[in-house]
XYZ file of C-alpha atoms in Angstrom:
527
model
C 87.216 187.776 150.908
C 83.462 186.915 150.689
C 80.943 186.522 148.397
C 79.428 190.221 149.386
C 82.599 192.247 147.936
C 82.515 194.547 145.038
C 83.844 192.823 141.900
C 87.074 194.115 141.471
C 87.616 196.818 137.850
C 89.471 195.825 134.702
C 89.421 196.905 131.160
C 88.356 195.647 128.291
C 89.408 191.932 127.122
C 90.107 191.028 130.969
C 87.447 189.299 132.673
C 87.892 190.549 136.512
C 86.314 187.563 137.935
C 88.747 185.069 136.306
C 91.854 187.500 136.885
C 90.555 187.398 140.585
C 90.953 183.677 140.579
C 93.997 183.779 139.108
C 95.037 185.972 142.041
C 93.993 183.987 144.674
C 95.707 180.749 143.081
C 98.965 182.872 142.790
C 98.989 181.071 139.482
C 102.831 182.141 137.602
C 101.714 180.927 134.039
C 99.562 184.064 134.079
C 102.768 186.501 134.835
C 102.796 189.076 131.691
C 99.520 188.835 130.897
C 98.004 191.293 133.097
C 98.765 192.803 135.985
C 97.075 193.166 139.860
C 97.060 196.703 141.379
C 95.443 197.400 145.095
C 94.336 200.811 146.005
C 94.947 200.974 149.520
C 98.549 200.238 149.198
C 99.225 201.886 146.337
C 101.112 198.980 144.503
C 100.698 196.725 141.152
C 102.040 193.100 141.480
C 102.547 190.311 139.389
C 99.634 187.651 139.257
C 101.707 184.996 141.769
C 103.004 187.696 144.391
C 103.480 185.778 147.322
C 101.681 189.091 149.383
C 98.770 188.124 151.311
C 95.349 188.461 148.482
C 93.704 191.449 149.127
C 90.127 192.086 149.105
C 88.458 191.669 145.551
C 87.296 195.468 146.404
C 90.421 197.165 146.621
C 91.630 195.523 142.933
C 91.870 196.379 139.482
C 93.897 195.000 136.448
C 95.411 196.381 134.220
C 96.891 195.401 130.480
C 100.266 196.459 131.021
C 102.899 197.892 133.937
C 103.046 201.276 132.115
C 99.174 201.330 132.251
C 99.748 200.731 136.256
C 102.381 203.037 137.054
C 99.779 205.390 134.499
C 97.484 204.994 137.183
C 99.322 206.145 139.939
C 101.014 202.558 141.287
C 104.306 201.586 142.209
C 106.061 198.445 141.788
C 105.540 195.654 144.307
C 109.307 194.970 145.504
C 108.760 191.312 146.319
C 107.263 190.134 142.988
C 109.526 192.830 140.184
C 106.035 193.163 137.888
C 108.380 195.517 136.019
C 110.481 192.161 135.239
C 107.652 189.761 134.097
C 107.991 188.492 130.300
C 105.157 189.920 127.670
C 101.890 188.807 126.730
C 101.891 185.721 124.872
C 98.634 187.541 123.559
C 100.968 190.192 121.802
C 102.640 186.877 119.816
C 99.230 184.973 119.554
C 97.355 187.816 118.257
C 99.743 189.993 116.735
C 97.912 193.295 117.205
C 98.714 196.522 116.569
C 99.409 196.943 120.176
C 101.258 193.934 120.269
C 103.792 195.416 117.234
C 104.005 198.691 118.865
C 105.251 197.004 122.353
C 108.408 195.510 120.205
C 108.911 198.598 118.239
C 108.619 201.015 121.791
C 110.733 197.860 123.500
C 113.665 198.004 120.249
C 113.948 201.601 120.800
C 111.991 203.667 118.543
C 110.013 206.024 120.652
C 113.447 206.774 121.895
C 115.110 207.446 118.551
C 111.992 208.775 116.317
C 109.760 209.907 118.803
C 105.956 208.835 118.740
C 105.629 209.905 114.864
C 108.256 207.820 114.008
C 106.793 204.802 116.116
C 103.199 205.677 114.344
C 104.522 206.123 111.204
C 105.650 202.584 110.842
C 102.742 201.070 111.799
C 100.847 202.830 109.434
C 99.002 205.162 111.682
C 98.988 208.966 112.589
C 100.401 210.098 115.799
C 96.869 210.701 117.502
C 95.220 207.782 116.221
C 98.305 205.423 117.686
C 97.704 207.210 121.142
C 94.514 206.417 121.097
C 94.685 202.733 120.458
C 96.861 201.965 122.627
C 95.194 203.801 125.558
C 92.604 201.990 124.902
C 93.764 198.387 124.125
C 96.872 199.156 126.711
C 95.635 201.594 129.642
C 99.370 203.987 128.535
C 99.933 205.771 125.497
C 103.478 205.292 123.673
C 105.151 207.924 126.197
C 104.122 206.658 128.989
C 104.807 202.938 127.364
C 108.509 204.136 126.682
C 108.265 205.420 129.731
C 108.047 202.622 131.646
C 110.554 200.359 129.491
C 113.291 203.128 130.167
C 112.826 202.914 134.207
C 112.858 198.429 133.588
C 115.698 198.946 131.969
C 117.235 201.275 134.513
C 116.171 199.197 137.448
C 118.123 196.332 135.643
C 121.310 198.172 135.242
C 121.006 199.768 138.802
C 120.778 196.599 140.711
C 122.668 193.967 138.374
C 125.393 196.196 137.422
C 128.241 198.143 138.504
C 127.793 201.024 136.094
C 128.033 204.591 137.258
C 124.402 206.193 137.981
C 125.294 208.900 135.188
C 126.030 206.073 132.818
C 123.216 204.296 133.625
C 120.655 207.200 132.569
C 122.920 207.254 129.037
C 122.043 203.841 128.855
C 118.736 203.527 129.218
C 117.933 206.206 127.297
C 117.195 209.231 129.742
C 117.361 212.746 128.223
C 119.050 213.676 131.565
C 120.169 212.412 135.305
C 117.636 214.251 136.588
C 114.392 212.702 134.307
C 116.074 209.780 135.369
C 116.074 210.160 138.952
C 112.444 211.839 138.804
C 111.395 208.665 136.862
C 112.447 206.122 138.908
C 111.378 207.339 141.885
C 107.877 207.787 140.431
C 107.876 204.266 139.194
C 109.551 202.624 142.229
C 108.958 204.640 145.501
C 112.878 204.660 145.790
C 116.099 206.982 144.578
C 118.024 204.991 142.132
C 121.186 204.830 144.952
C 118.622 203.435 147.096
C 117.538 200.769 144.763
C 121.739 200.255 144.306
C 122.172 199.747 148.398
C 119.447 196.977 148.365
C 120.807 194.731 146.203
C 123.549 193.392 148.474
C 127.093 193.051 148.338
C 127.589 191.260 145.150
C 126.146 191.987 141.404
C 123.754 189.966 140.047
C 125.073 187.982 137.333
C 128.666 187.289 137.996
C 128.620 183.474 138.847
C 127.998 181.036 135.687
C 126.901 183.907 133.432
C 130.563 185.782 134.958
C 132.676 187.205 131.651
C 134.923 185.146 130.746
C 138.286 187.131 129.398
C 138.729 184.095 125.886
C 134.822 184.851 125.096
C 133.795 188.342 125.991
C 134.911 191.634 124.630
C 136.334 193.817 127.516
C 134.053 195.608 129.397
C 130.966 193.252 128.581
C 127.723 193.658 130.553
C 126.299 190.374 132.265
C 122.312 190.674 132.776
C 119.562 188.245 133.328
C 116.568 188.167 130.834
C 113.679 186.682 132.212
C 111.864 183.377 130.426
C 108.977 181.288 131.546
C 109.611 178.407 132.627
C 110.343 174.822 131.728
C 112.591 176.348 128.678
C 114.591 173.634 126.516
C 117.801 175.669 126.581
C 119.713 173.144 125.140
C 117.771 172.151 122.103
C 117.627 176.196 121.365
C 121.318 175.957 121.620
C 121.102 172.510 119.249
C 119.025 174.561 116.657
C 121.334 178.013 116.776
C 124.683 175.546 116.889
C 123.600 173.795 113.826
C 123.065 176.775 111.484
C 125.966 178.610 112.625
C 127.313 181.285 110.161
C 130.919 181.839 110.119
C 132.183 185.605 111.176
C 128.976 186.509 112.523
C 128.287 183.309 114.975
C 129.996 181.019 117.030
C 129.258 178.493 119.847
C 130.464 176.274 122.446
C 129.345 174.142 125.170
C 126.059 175.729 126.900
C 127.210 179.004 124.969
C 126.085 180.680 121.331
C 127.612 183.987 120.509
C 126.747 186.135 117.745
C 127.469 190.572 116.533
C 124.770 192.638 116.547
C 124.141 195.785 114.342
C 122.904 197.611 116.334
C 121.411 201.675 115.942
C 124.214 203.413 117.264
C 127.326 200.757 117.053
C 127.906 197.504 116.194
C 128.171 194.750 119.771
C 127.995 191.618 120.393
C 126.309 189.122 122.586
C 127.013 185.619 124.304
C 123.896 183.481 125.914
C 124.251 180.947 128.325
C 122.116 178.169 127.158
C 122.360 175.666 129.895
C 118.363 174.478 130.661
C 117.465 176.879 133.957
C 115.051 175.352 136.773
C 112.502 173.197 134.933
C 110.297 174.308 137.511
C 106.374 176.567 136.967
C 107.465 180.555 137.163
C 110.065 182.800 135.296
C 113.959 181.679 134.682
C 116.688 183.706 134.117
C 119.324 183.036 130.857
C 122.178 184.692 131.182
C 123.234 187.159 128.450
C 126.918 188.763 128.289
C 126.462 192.271 125.909
C 129.472 193.665 124.262
C 128.733 197.444 123.176
C 130.365 200.305 121.661
C 127.573 202.670 122.742
C 125.382 202.122 125.990
C 122.304 203.407 124.452
C 122.127 200.734 122.477
C 121.355 197.871 125.026
C 117.438 198.205 125.339
C 117.633 197.624 121.911
C 119.990 194.495 122.360
C 118.096 192.575 125.073
C 115.322 193.207 123.041
C 116.516 191.465 119.828
C 118.191 188.827 122.291
C 114.541 188.478 123.879
C 112.907 187.533 120.475
C 115.663 185.245 119.444
C 115.048 183.556 122.648
C 111.228 183.292 122.368
C 111.381 184.845 125.523
C 107.677 185.608 126.092
C 106.584 182.634 125.029
C 103.987 180.618 127.106
C 105.561 177.479 127.209
C 103.522 175.751 129.997
C 99.781 176.622 127.701
C 101.675 175.177 124.332
C 102.508 172.032 125.934
C 99.847 171.066 127.439
C 97.683 171.564 123.793
C 100.042 169.657 121.638
C 101.050 167.240 124.557
C 97.150 166.073 124.262
C 98.370 164.746 120.722
C 99.216 161.406 120.251
C 101.871 162.146 117.314
C 103.339 165.029 119.477
C 102.661 163.484 123.211
C 106.165 161.703 123.847
C 108.267 164.976 121.822
C 106.546 167.177 124.167
C 107.157 164.870 126.938
C 111.695 164.930 126.095
C 111.501 168.347 125.378
C 109.299 170.510 127.583
C 109.523 174.094 127.322
C 110.925 173.676 123.476
C 110.928 177.607 121.926
C 110.923 178.413 118.107
C 113.660 180.589 117.613
C 113.881 183.954 116.560
C 116.286 186.503 115.631
C 118.540 189.832 115.511
C 117.785 191.133 112.746
C 114.704 189.813 110.220
C 116.106 191.219 107.284
C 119.176 189.114 107.703
C 116.522 185.619 108.542
C 115.243 186.658 105.249
C 118.429 187.049 103.178
C 119.051 183.336 104.924
C 116.701 182.056 103.821
C 116.602 182.366 100.269
C 120.320 181.017 100.283
C 118.344 178.097 102.061
C 116.119 177.247 99.480
C 116.295 173.547 98.453
C 119.559 173.309 100.048
C 121.958 171.600 103.190
C 121.958 173.656 105.997
C 125.401 172.679 105.785
C 125.693 174.369 101.868
C 123.694 177.080 103.058
C 126.031 177.856 105.963
C 128.953 177.295 103.734
C 127.726 179.676 100.744
C 126.318 182.603 103.162
C 130.194 182.589 105.239
C 131.353 183.646 101.605
C 128.912 186.079 101.334
C 129.640 187.327 105.006
C 133.273 188.232 103.941
C 132.592 189.132 100.659
C 129.267 192.108 101.530
C 129.400 192.067 105.226
C 131.045 194.598 107.195
C 134.157 194.283 108.958
C 134.213 194.552 113.299
C 136.832 193.790 116.383
C 134.770 192.325 118.585
C 137.527 191.427 120.809
C 135.393 187.966 120.489
C 137.345 184.897 118.772
C 135.050 183.682 115.776
C 133.295 187.091 115.396
C 134.385 188.973 112.680
C 131.555 190.377 110.794
C 128.193 191.852 111.161
C 125.789 190.674 108.906
C 125.281 192.222 104.651
C 123.163 194.336 105.132
C 120.074 194.214 102.425
C 120.975 197.609 100.660
C 124.296 196.246 99.859
C 123.477 193.118 98.640
C 120.556 194.748 96.601
C 123.863 196.346 94.808
C 125.304 193.232 94.163
C 125.371 191.702 90.986
C 123.486 188.299 91.146
C 125.617 186.518 88.439
C 128.539 187.485 91.062
C 127.084 185.566 93.945
C 127.883 181.798 94.948
C 124.390 180.165 94.439
C 122.428 179.151 90.893
C 121.512 182.339 89.008
C 117.441 182.343 89.153
C 118.381 182.263 93.010
C 121.092 185.043 93.184
C 118.323 187.385 91.241
C 115.430 186.541 93.647
C 117.901 187.386 96.776
C 118.738 190.540 95.092
C 115.407 191.463 94.363
C 114.335 190.682 97.690
C 117.004 193.009 99.552
C 115.819 195.758 96.858
C 111.835 194.886 98.561
C 113.863 195.502 101.821
C 115.890 198.284 101.392
C 112.978 200.273 99.353
C 110.617 199.202 102.401
C 108.088 197.659 99.930
C 108.650 194.365 102.418
C 109.367 195.178 106.294
C 110.419 192.859 108.725
C 110.674 194.916 111.538
C 107.617 193.471 113.124
C 105.592 196.478 112.807
C 103.039 195.380 110.118
C 100.446 193.073 110.009
C 101.868 189.266 109.616
C 99.548 188.856 105.982
C 100.837 192.056 104.760
C 104.032 191.045 105.355
C 103.344 187.429 103.461
C 101.968 189.199 100.165
C 104.987 191.615 99.536
C 107.223 188.470 99.719
C 104.876 186.424 98.039
C 104.587 189.152 94.908
C 108.594 189.233 94.488
C 109.527 186.761 92.306
C 111.406 183.619 93.728
C 109.688 183.759 96.327
C 107.655 181.055 97.458
C 105.073 179.920 100.666
C 108.209 178.112 101.946
C 109.688 180.945 101.898
C 107.668 183.423 103.241
C 105.973 180.980 106.093
C 109.296 180.718 107.103
C 110.274 183.904 107.298
C 106.857 184.269 109.137
C 107.874 182.222 111.781
C 111.364 183.328 112.311
C 111.700 186.823 111.389
C 108.096 187.801 112.706
C 107.358 186.126 115.531
C 104.451 183.514 114.495
C 102.892 180.835 116.572
C 101.164 179.081 113.750
C 103.295 178.136 111.085
C 103.721 174.717 109.677
C 105.841 174.068 106.473
C 103.896 170.755 104.680
C 106.509 170.376 101.952
C 109.643 171.043 104.082
C 111.657 167.753 103.729
C 113.053 167.694 107.116
C 109.011 167.622 108.582
C 108.484 164.378 106.204
C 111.694 162.560 107.119
C 110.758 163.361 110.939
C 107.209 161.993 110.397
C 108.332 159.182 109.069
C 110.556 158.308 111.637
C 107.410 158.729 113.836
C 105.990 155.862 111.658
C 102.954 158.074 110.499
C 102.514 158.606 106.558
C 103.232 161.884 105.733
C 100.148 161.885 102.868
C 97.590 161.175 105.681
C 98.526 163.410 108.023
C 100.085 166.081 106.588
C 96.448 167.726 105.157
C 95.794 167.068 108.790
C 97.830 169.750 110.007
C 97.402 172.380 107.480
C 94.895 174.516 106.311
C 92.813 177.040 108.962
C 92.185 175.168 112.205
C 94.688 172.661 111.287
C 95.803 170.016 113.119
C 98.202 171.146 116.536
C 96.632 174.859 115.439
C 97.549 177.857 116.713
C 100.945 176.773 118.213
C 102.289 174.515 114.881
C 105.273 176.240 114.646
C 106.325 174.514 117.697
C 104.880 171.421 116.342
C 107.121 171.899 113.700
C 109.966 172.912 115.731
C 109.415 169.210 117.699
C 110.236 167.595 114.452
C 112.705 169.263 113.497
C 114.313 168.583 116.892
C 114.347 164.747 115.829
C 116.433 165.183 113.031
C 118.329 167.859 113.648
C 122.197 166.909 115.121
C 122.828 165.932 118.704
C 125.283 168.588 119.961
C 128.934 168.089 119.822
C 131.139 166.855 122.921
C 130.747 169.177 125.438
C 134.481 168.529 126.682
C 135.628 170.304 122.607
C 137.782 172.890 122.706
C 135.243 176.289 123.666
C 137.607 179.106 121.565
C 136.733 176.670 118.218
C 133.274 177.708 116.615
C 131.059 174.465 116.116
C 131.101 172.110 113.013
C 127.805 170.893 113.377
């Protein structure tokens, strides 16, 4: 490239010169932040694509893979840009576009159409289409089409499902539409994509289905995550909070039931730490689905649980400059903030856990699951129920719940608000509005509302200064909570804007270690 080259083009919010410098350096930390398209080849790529760097005059930058597809570009066969994790800016900014992308990934457009998506976000369909076009370069239908195409390619290349079943699972209305979309996006037919994958189906090996742990017909997929990825620490957190009947865990894995739109399902994720090097790794997930149409929703919910869209390199670099957190970050690079597969469930479990130990909360929640959860046959040892739905718990007499009366009334009141839509935890509402709605409920205080914002809404900048675990962790690190905590709380406090990850680093110092990996894999964790 020479300095006289015409500068590349980019939509608002992307600095084309900065983007081009990233492409020149092939920095994998920007995969998923933007996409690079080359006019002369008609191909779009990740910033880290190993192909020769194109001249700046031939390059355009796009805010989403769907925008590049809508502009007429097809996905690169070398770097697989359609498989990049979502932009971390969506989580940090919590914009309307970001919330829309979360709902589209959950299959809302496929099930409810653009009017349903717009209604969840509080916009008219026309206004939402214009907004997404301005911010992402593509409307909701194009974004949903891109999601279906990505799901289809994953299933074509990583499973032995018949192509007609792939079309059905990916959400296409017909096999013809499926064939044409795949051809338009990838310049290859579904059959051609499958023939290129080699003799073995990716996802065999370590993540292969186990008859003793997975249901018949289970499907193994690899979910992309940015590295480093502290999988063992994430497993430790999930195993520590396991609710019998709904969840179980064993050496290197965690499993749970899923209440999906069309039928119940299960998932087991393998949380051994992947390659810690820079770039994108994969976490293997084994899905048992009653209806293949639920696969996109199941994948999106598991990605939320894994905090798969986080940018750990940026977060670790920021927190690692703090003298208190530096040794913790060095010990656990790539630590994630565990998300959830159902926001209502997270809220209920949070209220149950108010002012009680984790072990006590698990015991109480397990009793509620047995009494009010839907019994399901999963074929997975230890997974027997779906978590009780909010409308079911809203009809329960608070006096019958195994907890103090005031907390029982708060729980039933919260569930009524969830069932009636006065509080929504589907990531389609602004976080500030959700927090205000929760605090307006009797028995819901800042600790509960903020914990739910962190786990259910993916807020990256939550801190819980009154939490006993935080204070114990700080004391264990030789810090005076009375001195340090005022520096952390408030707008722009210490560790912002990733205080949720800082909180997880503190909690990690007090959560019990995982049990012996040689224990019986069929028995649920008893941490």
